[in-house]
Amino acid sequence: MATKTLVDRGLTRSRRCSVTPAASRADLRAFHTLPHRLYCTDQPWIAPLLWEQHRLWSARHNPFIARTEAVLLLARDGDGVPVGRVAALLNPDRGPSQFDGFLGAFECLDDAEIATALIEAGCAWLRERGARTVVGPMNPNMHNECGLLLDGYDDPPLIGMPYTAPYYPTLFESAGLLPVKDLLSFRFDTRGSSVQRLKEFVERHQERYDIVVRDVDRRRFKDEITLVCDLYTRAWHNNWGFAAMTRDEAASMARQLRHLAPRGVRIAEHHGTPVGFIIMLPDFNQALGPARGRLTHYGLPLGAWRVWRARRHINRGRVMATGIVPDAVLGLGSVLIADAIKRAAENGWGEVDVSWVLEDNTAAVRPLISGGAAIYKRHRLYARCLTHLNSCTCTDLTTSQPPAPETPAADG
């Protein structure tokens, strides 16, 4: 039986709070409901469904959590009131071009001492399990929400993108975490003149190079998602921080996509051979907001009714992932983006969000800008070495190979 650490025994304390693992049902409830207490109703934060958050951090329901080791930490003040939280987990894919551990689910009062106690507790837990570097926030990995919001605080977050308090970057830096990478969000106006020019270019390009963008075959949905995951791996395996999905993780994603937006997945073929994909979802956050995190209240489906009523007001979509295999025909990224914009316009959406894109992925950023997109939000990842006290290069992953060309979209 492993020896209990200070964190496990609940002895990590600051003068103003104690940090302990969220072990009981009451602790887990406090962990998942803390954001509801921190964010005011007049802020554009959208409450996630509580049952989805429980499943996200559950080894029973999330295949990624099932194959790693994780702890959920809760900070309480002297009166026992929750004042902060953080998750620490080992990276099961860690290697020469990967960070050893992740910090995620960070929420906290505007108090540097409490934030530092939380982050130090998470780092201590990771260090005792052999981790030398940590990056975050990851909720829980790069296939999900990640980063701290740097601007655009007045705009509600889209589905799958985090909204965090403006003071969080200061808290992270006060705890010794340093900026490591910025993630950019782009926005297209589906009615803009530049978008029309992009569509005309793409139509000529598709005809010239025999490029077809098709829906997935819903009769073979699981096989089609397996194909998408293969394209994703081939497209992004050299990208910064990349980790391939396991078969169980791909199956979990397939179930979610089949439920949320089966027509949101499109595959690009060149001369009949699959060479790329794009995934675009309606911004379900616009419908989830009125539910306030719950589909039922007092045993009645009030939240579900609010979601059903608000769904008609969805007016934007999010391109959450694309992938183009190496050596694919040039311009394929623009073809995929134009296809997404066309479908968004057919749905009556006025905006298409493309997020996120690594700040230094010029092969992706350049065609988005030239196609008429504008950068409207930034999120930032922070990292820290858990071994050295002084400055070092342990958190520098820039030895990775550059990304595949012409891949202008999310998760990269």
XYZ file of C-alpha atoms in Angstrom:
412
model
C 0.000 0.000 0.000
C 1.434 3.365 -1.027
C 2.524 5.775 1.711
C 0.154 8.691 2.094
C 1.642 12.067 1.211
C 0.985 15.394 2.888
C -1.621 16.097 0.223
C -3.297 12.719 0.758
C -3.504 13.353 4.526
C -4.923 16.822 4.010
C -2.000 18.576 5.722
C -1.077 20.998 2.956
C -2.130 24.321 4.435
C -1.671 28.022 3.946
C -2.549 30.537 6.643
C -5.959 31.019 5.026
C -7.023 27.612 3.705
C -6.505 23.871 3.800
C -6.148 21.777 0.624
C -7.452 18.213 0.668
C -8.441 15.619 -1.935
C -12.128 15.621 -2.880
C -12.918 12.096 -1.768
C -16.494 11.972 -0.500
C -19.679 12.615 -2.443
C -20.059 15.900 -0.593
C -16.507 16.899 -1.557
C -17.126 16.047 -5.206
C -20.367 18.010 -5.187
C -18.519 20.995 -3.712
C -15.734 20.564 -6.294
C -18.093 20.601 -9.275
C -20.436 23.345 -8.011
C -17.690 25.783 -6.964
C -17.723 27.693 -10.307
C -21.436 28.403 -9.780
C -20.493 30.278 -6.605
C -17.529 32.122 -8.113
C -19.087 33.501 -11.285
C -21.752 36.171 -11.033
C -24.966 35.903 -13.009
C -24.092 39.064 -14.955
C -20.906 37.484 -16.347
C -20.973 35.700 -19.738
C -19.810 32.440 -18.143
C -21.998 29.522 -19.212
C -22.667 26.919 -16.532
C -21.727 23.443 -17.842
C -24.106 20.601 -17.116
C -23.120 19.226 -13.725
C -23.637 15.598 -14.717
C -21.292 16.105 -17.674
C -18.613 17.545 -15.364
C -18.922 14.554 -13.047
C -18.476 12.223 -16.025
C -15.565 14.251 -17.441
C -13.456 13.691 -14.318
C -14.667 10.142 -13.657
C -12.503 7.117 -14.507
C -15.702 5.158 -14.959
C -16.993 7.389 -17.764
C -13.909 9.050 -19.283
C -11.421 6.655 -20.961
C -8.600 9.216 -20.629
C -9.022 9.485 -16.854
C -9.276 5.691 -16.678
C -5.761 5.233 -18.079
C -4.011 7.758 -15.882
C -3.720 8.713 -12.213
C -5.465 11.855 -11.040
C -6.499 13.710 -7.897
C -9.139 16.405 -7.418
C -8.070 18.941 -4.782
C -10.384 21.269 -2.905
C -9.353 24.321 -0.866
C -11.499 25.356 2.106
C -11.223 28.382 4.340
C -11.185 28.301 8.132
C -14.959 27.920 8.207
C -14.901 24.953 5.844
C -16.270 26.916 2.895
C -14.821 25.885 -0.522
C -12.692 28.702 -1.937
C -10.721 27.005 -4.724
C -10.083 23.792 -6.607
C -7.580 22.184 -8.966
C -7.027 18.772 -10.559
C -3.598 17.184 -10.931
C -3.044 14.233 -13.248
C -0.159 12.370 -14.789
C 0.135 12.484 -18.552
C -0.263 8.862 -19.710
C 1.370 9.783 -23.047
C 4.405 11.483 -21.537
C 7.631 11.214 -23.471
C 10.479 13.381 -24.816
C 8.084 15.881 -26.461
C 5.387 15.778 -23.763
C 4.859 17.330 -20.358
C 4.812 14.820 -17.517
C 1.766 16.174 -15.727
C -1.288 18.380 -16.123
C -3.091 20.849 -13.886
C -6.743 21.461 -14.698
C -10.195 22.409 -13.426
C -8.657 25.454 -11.737
C -11.111 27.824 -10.060
C -10.282 30.136 -7.184
C -11.110 33.333 -5.351
C -8.948 36.335 -6.229
C -6.401 35.414 -3.575
C -2.793 34.635 -4.457
C -2.173 32.705 -1.237
C -5.066 30.329 -1.817
C -4.142 29.864 -5.482
C -0.501 29.154 -4.611
C -1.549 26.622 -1.953
C -3.697 24.806 -4.517
C -1.075 24.791 -7.257
C 1.718 23.791 -4.864
C -0.417 20.907 -3.605
C -1.014 19.737 -7.175
C 2.651 20.076 -8.084
C 3.704 18.189 -4.928
C 1.338 15.352 -5.799
C 2.795 15.153 -9.321
C 6.400 15.437 -8.145
C 5.960 12.558 -5.701
C 4.848 10.416 -8.660
C 7.905 11.177 -10.748
C 6.668 14.104 -12.842
C 9.343 16.648 -13.750
C 7.239 19.139 -15.730
C 3.636 20.303 -15.591
C 1.431 22.291 -17.966
C -2.064 23.692 -17.617
C -4.844 24.323 -17.423
C -5.817 21.070 -19.165
C -9.396 19.961 -18.603
C -8.264 17.211 -18.643
C -6.103 17.149 -21.827
C -5.596 18.917 -25.151
C -8.627 17.189 -26.673
C -10.816 19.130 -24.243
C -10.988 22.662 -22.858
C -7.584 24.129 -22.052
C -5.892 27.440 -21.323
C -6.734 30.612 -19.403
C -8.687 33.348 -21.168
C -6.607 36.488 -21.829
C -9.167 38.749 -23.538
C -12.724 38.748 -24.856
C -14.207 38.563 -21.363
C -17.445 40.183 -22.533
C -18.167 37.420 -25.057
C -19.811 34.166 -23.897
C -17.656 31.068 -24.478
C -18.537 28.720 -27.310
C -19.146 25.037 -26.773
C -15.912 23.316 -25.734
C -14.018 26.536 -24.956
C -13.259 27.706 -21.412
C -14.276 30.964 -19.780
C -11.999 31.933 -16.881
C -11.808 34.932 -14.583
C -9.591 37.887 -15.657
C -7.369 37.556 -12.574
C -6.421 33.897 -13.163
C -3.277 34.614 -15.250
C -1.910 36.727 -12.390
C -2.620 33.921 -9.909
C -0.852 31.374 -12.105
C 2.231 33.540 -12.487
C 2.308 34.301 -8.765
C 2.477 30.527 -8.194
C 5.549 30.174 -10.407
C 3.901 29.066 -13.647
C 5.218 30.721 -16.802
C 3.476 31.307 -20.164
C 4.367 28.570 -22.633
C 1.893 28.852 -25.542
C -1.022 31.030 -26.687
C -4.097 29.541 -28.357
C -5.947 31.743 -30.844
C -9.656 31.868 -31.644
C -10.745 33.150 -35.065
C -14.148 34.357 -36.196
C -15.683 34.500 -39.676
C -18.695 36.610 -40.586
C -20.618 34.313 -42.931
C -22.032 37.348 -44.754
C -18.711 39.161 -45.297
C -17.389 40.030 -48.752
C -14.076 38.262 -48.097
C -15.987 35.065 -47.341
C -17.750 35.304 -50.697
C -14.382 35.610 -52.464
C -13.139 32.586 -50.521
C -16.140 30.543 -51.654
C -15.553 31.457 -55.309
C -11.884 30.466 -55.063
C -12.745 27.163 -53.397
C -15.337 26.217 -56.025
C -12.745 26.625 -58.767
C -10.128 24.795 -56.699
C -12.377 21.803 -56.016
C -13.293 21.429 -59.667
C -9.692 21.725 -60.803
C -8.234 19.165 -58.366
C -11.200 16.786 -58.022
C -11.742 17.505 -54.310
C -14.984 16.348 -52.714
C -16.117 17.135 -49.156
C -18.751 14.657 -47.983
C -20.811 13.792 -44.923
C -19.854 10.746 -42.899
C -21.889 7.622 -43.601
C -24.121 7.426 -40.537
C -24.750 3.734 -41.165
C -21.016 3.210 -40.568
C -20.562 6.049 -38.092
C -18.132 4.252 -35.791
C -15.905 3.226 -38.733
C -16.029 6.746 -40.133
C -14.916 8.230 -36.791
C -12.079 5.700 -36.688
C -11.044 7.035 -40.110
C -11.226 10.607 -38.782
C -8.994 9.685 -35.836
C -6.482 8.123 -38.226
C -6.474 11.285 -40.351
C -6.083 13.328 -37.172
C -3.038 11.324 -36.071
C -1.395 11.518 -39.502
C -2.034 15.252 -39.700
C -0.949 16.311 -36.223
C 1.568 13.758 -34.941
C 4.427 16.279 -35.234
C 2.485 19.120 -33.657
C 3.358 20.716 -30.321
C 1.945 18.711 -27.413
C 0.184 16.183 -29.654
C -1.139 12.941 -28.157
C -3.009 10.338 -30.186
C -6.441 9.110 -29.103
C -6.787 5.550 -27.926
C -9.494 3.304 -29.385
C -11.667 3.806 -26.285
C -11.258 7.578 -26.450
C -12.188 7.559 -30.140
C -15.271 5.472 -29.365
C -16.267 7.916 -26.633
C -15.885 10.840 -29.036
C -17.968 8.985 -31.638
C -20.815 8.566 -29.158
C -20.729 12.268 -28.283
C -20.645 13.419 -31.902
C -23.421 11.036 -32.912
C -25.556 12.504 -30.153
C -24.650 16.177 -30.614
C -24.133 16.729 -34.334
C -23.780 13.681 -36.602
C -23.806 15.961 -39.662
C -21.070 18.130 -38.166
C -18.290 15.776 -39.292
C -17.137 16.076 -42.906
C -14.398 14.208 -44.774
C -12.385 15.584 -47.698
C -11.378 13.248 -50.525
C -8.872 13.849 -53.298
C -9.425 11.549 -56.287
C -11.562 9.397 -53.958
C -8.911 9.052 -51.233
C -9.635 10.536 -47.754
C -7.049 13.243 -47.055
C -8.657 15.493 -44.439
C -11.612 16.197 -42.179
C -13.403 18.991 -40.370
C -15.691 18.937 -37.319
C -18.105 21.811 -36.706
C -20.678 21.951 -33.921
C -23.568 24.320 -33.302
C -22.811 26.563 -30.336
C -24.903 24.577 -27.877
C -23.764 26.929 -25.111
C -26.335 29.402 -26.405
C -29.013 26.856 -25.502
C -27.370 25.538 -22.314
C -27.087 28.920 -20.618
C -30.718 29.096 -19.433
C -30.431 25.620 -17.848
C -27.863 26.943 -15.316
C -26.062 23.615 -15.215
C -29.058 21.393 -14.481
C -31.587 19.662 -16.722
C -33.927 19.045 -13.801
C -34.977 21.227 -10.865
C -36.963 19.825 -7.920
C -37.595 16.669 -9.942
C -39.051 18.573 -12.885
C -37.352 18.842 -16.322
C -37.234 22.643 -16.154
C -33.636 22.880 -17.378
C -34.309 20.532 -20.306
C -37.343 22.620 -21.242
C -35.240 25.798 -21.159
C -32.618 24.185 -23.409
C -35.278 22.993 -25.848
C -36.808 26.465 -25.980
C -33.437 28.248 -26.389
C -32.097 25.964 -29.121
C -33.852 28.016 -31.825
C -31.670 31.001 -30.895
C -28.383 29.308 -31.840
C -26.778 31.584 -34.425
C -23.143 30.522 -34.578
C -21.009 27.422 -34.934
C -17.562 26.334 -33.855
C -15.005 24.500 -35.984
C -13.437 22.465 -33.208
C -11.010 20.335 -35.220
C -9.539 19.836 -38.659
C -6.785 17.668 -40.001
C -5.012 17.380 -43.335
C -2.526 14.607 -44.070
C 1.019 15.535 -45.115
C 1.599 16.103 -48.837
C -2.103 16.723 -49.481
C -3.054 19.057 -52.318
C -2.466 22.734 -51.495
C -5.502 24.778 -50.599
C -7.349 21.899 -48.944
C -7.545 23.805 -45.652
C -9.358 26.664 -47.352
C -11.725 24.175 -48.992
C -12.678 22.722 -45.608
C -13.170 26.115 -43.976
C -15.274 27.368 -46.909
C -17.384 24.217 -46.685
C -18.001 24.915 -42.970
C -18.943 28.545 -43.652
C -21.347 27.474 -46.403
C -23.094 25.000 -44.103
C -23.241 27.598 -41.322
C -24.927 30.086 -43.670
C -27.429 27.390 -44.712
C -28.267 26.913 -41.032
C -28.827 30.636 -40.609
C -25.712 31.180 -38.495
C -24.043 34.555 -38.856
C -20.694 33.546 -37.348
C -18.241 30.661 -37.518
C -15.603 30.319 -34.826
C -12.369 28.428 -35.541
C -10.674 27.470 -32.307
C -8.201 26.876 -31.200
C -5.012 27.443 -33.241
C -1.469 27.605 -31.877
C -0.076 31.140 -32.080
C 3.073 30.060 -33.930
C 1.362 27.734 -36.409
C 1.774 30.140 -39.310
C 0.698 27.457 -41.801
C -2.726 27.568 -40.153
C -2.923 31.234 -39.156
C -2.014 32.703 -42.550
C -4.837 31.176 -44.640
C -7.384 32.004 -41.923
C -6.386 35.667 -41.957
C -6.277 35.819 -45.756
C -9.702 34.163 -45.872
C -11.230 36.993 -43.848
C -11.106 35.669 -40.273
C -10.265 37.923 -37.337
C -8.559 36.924 -34.083
C -11.011 37.768 -31.310
C -9.827 35.719 -28.312
C -6.658 34.288 -26.833
C -6.161 31.557 -24.267
C -2.803 30.814 -22.645
C -1.139 27.661 -21.360
C 1.343 27.846 -18.494
C 4.132 25.453 -17.552
C 6.565 24.844 -14.739
C 9.567 22.654 -14.028
C 9.089 20.550 -10.897
C 12.767 19.640 -10.567
C 14.852 22.820 -10.709
C 14.462 25.878 -8.510
C 16.188 28.199 -10.964
C 15.255 28.931 -14.579
C 15.788 26.022 -16.972
C 14.701 24.722 -20.371
C 12.777 21.677 -19.134
C 9.439 23.114 -20.252
C 10.650 23.964 -23.755
C 9.039 21.558 -26.226
C 10.107 23.510 -29.310
C 12.261 20.621 -30.466
C 9.088 19.146 -31.995
C 8.806 19.127 -35.749
C 6.772 21.885 -37.432
C 3.056 21.212 -38.088
C 1.757 19.759 -41.302
C 1.252 22.421 -43.983
C -2.094 24.001 -44.848
C -4.012 22.934 -41.758
C -5.974 26.034 -40.754
C -8.043 25.004 -37.811
C -8.614 23.763 -34.363
C -6.575 21.722 -31.912
C -3.366 22.911 -33.449
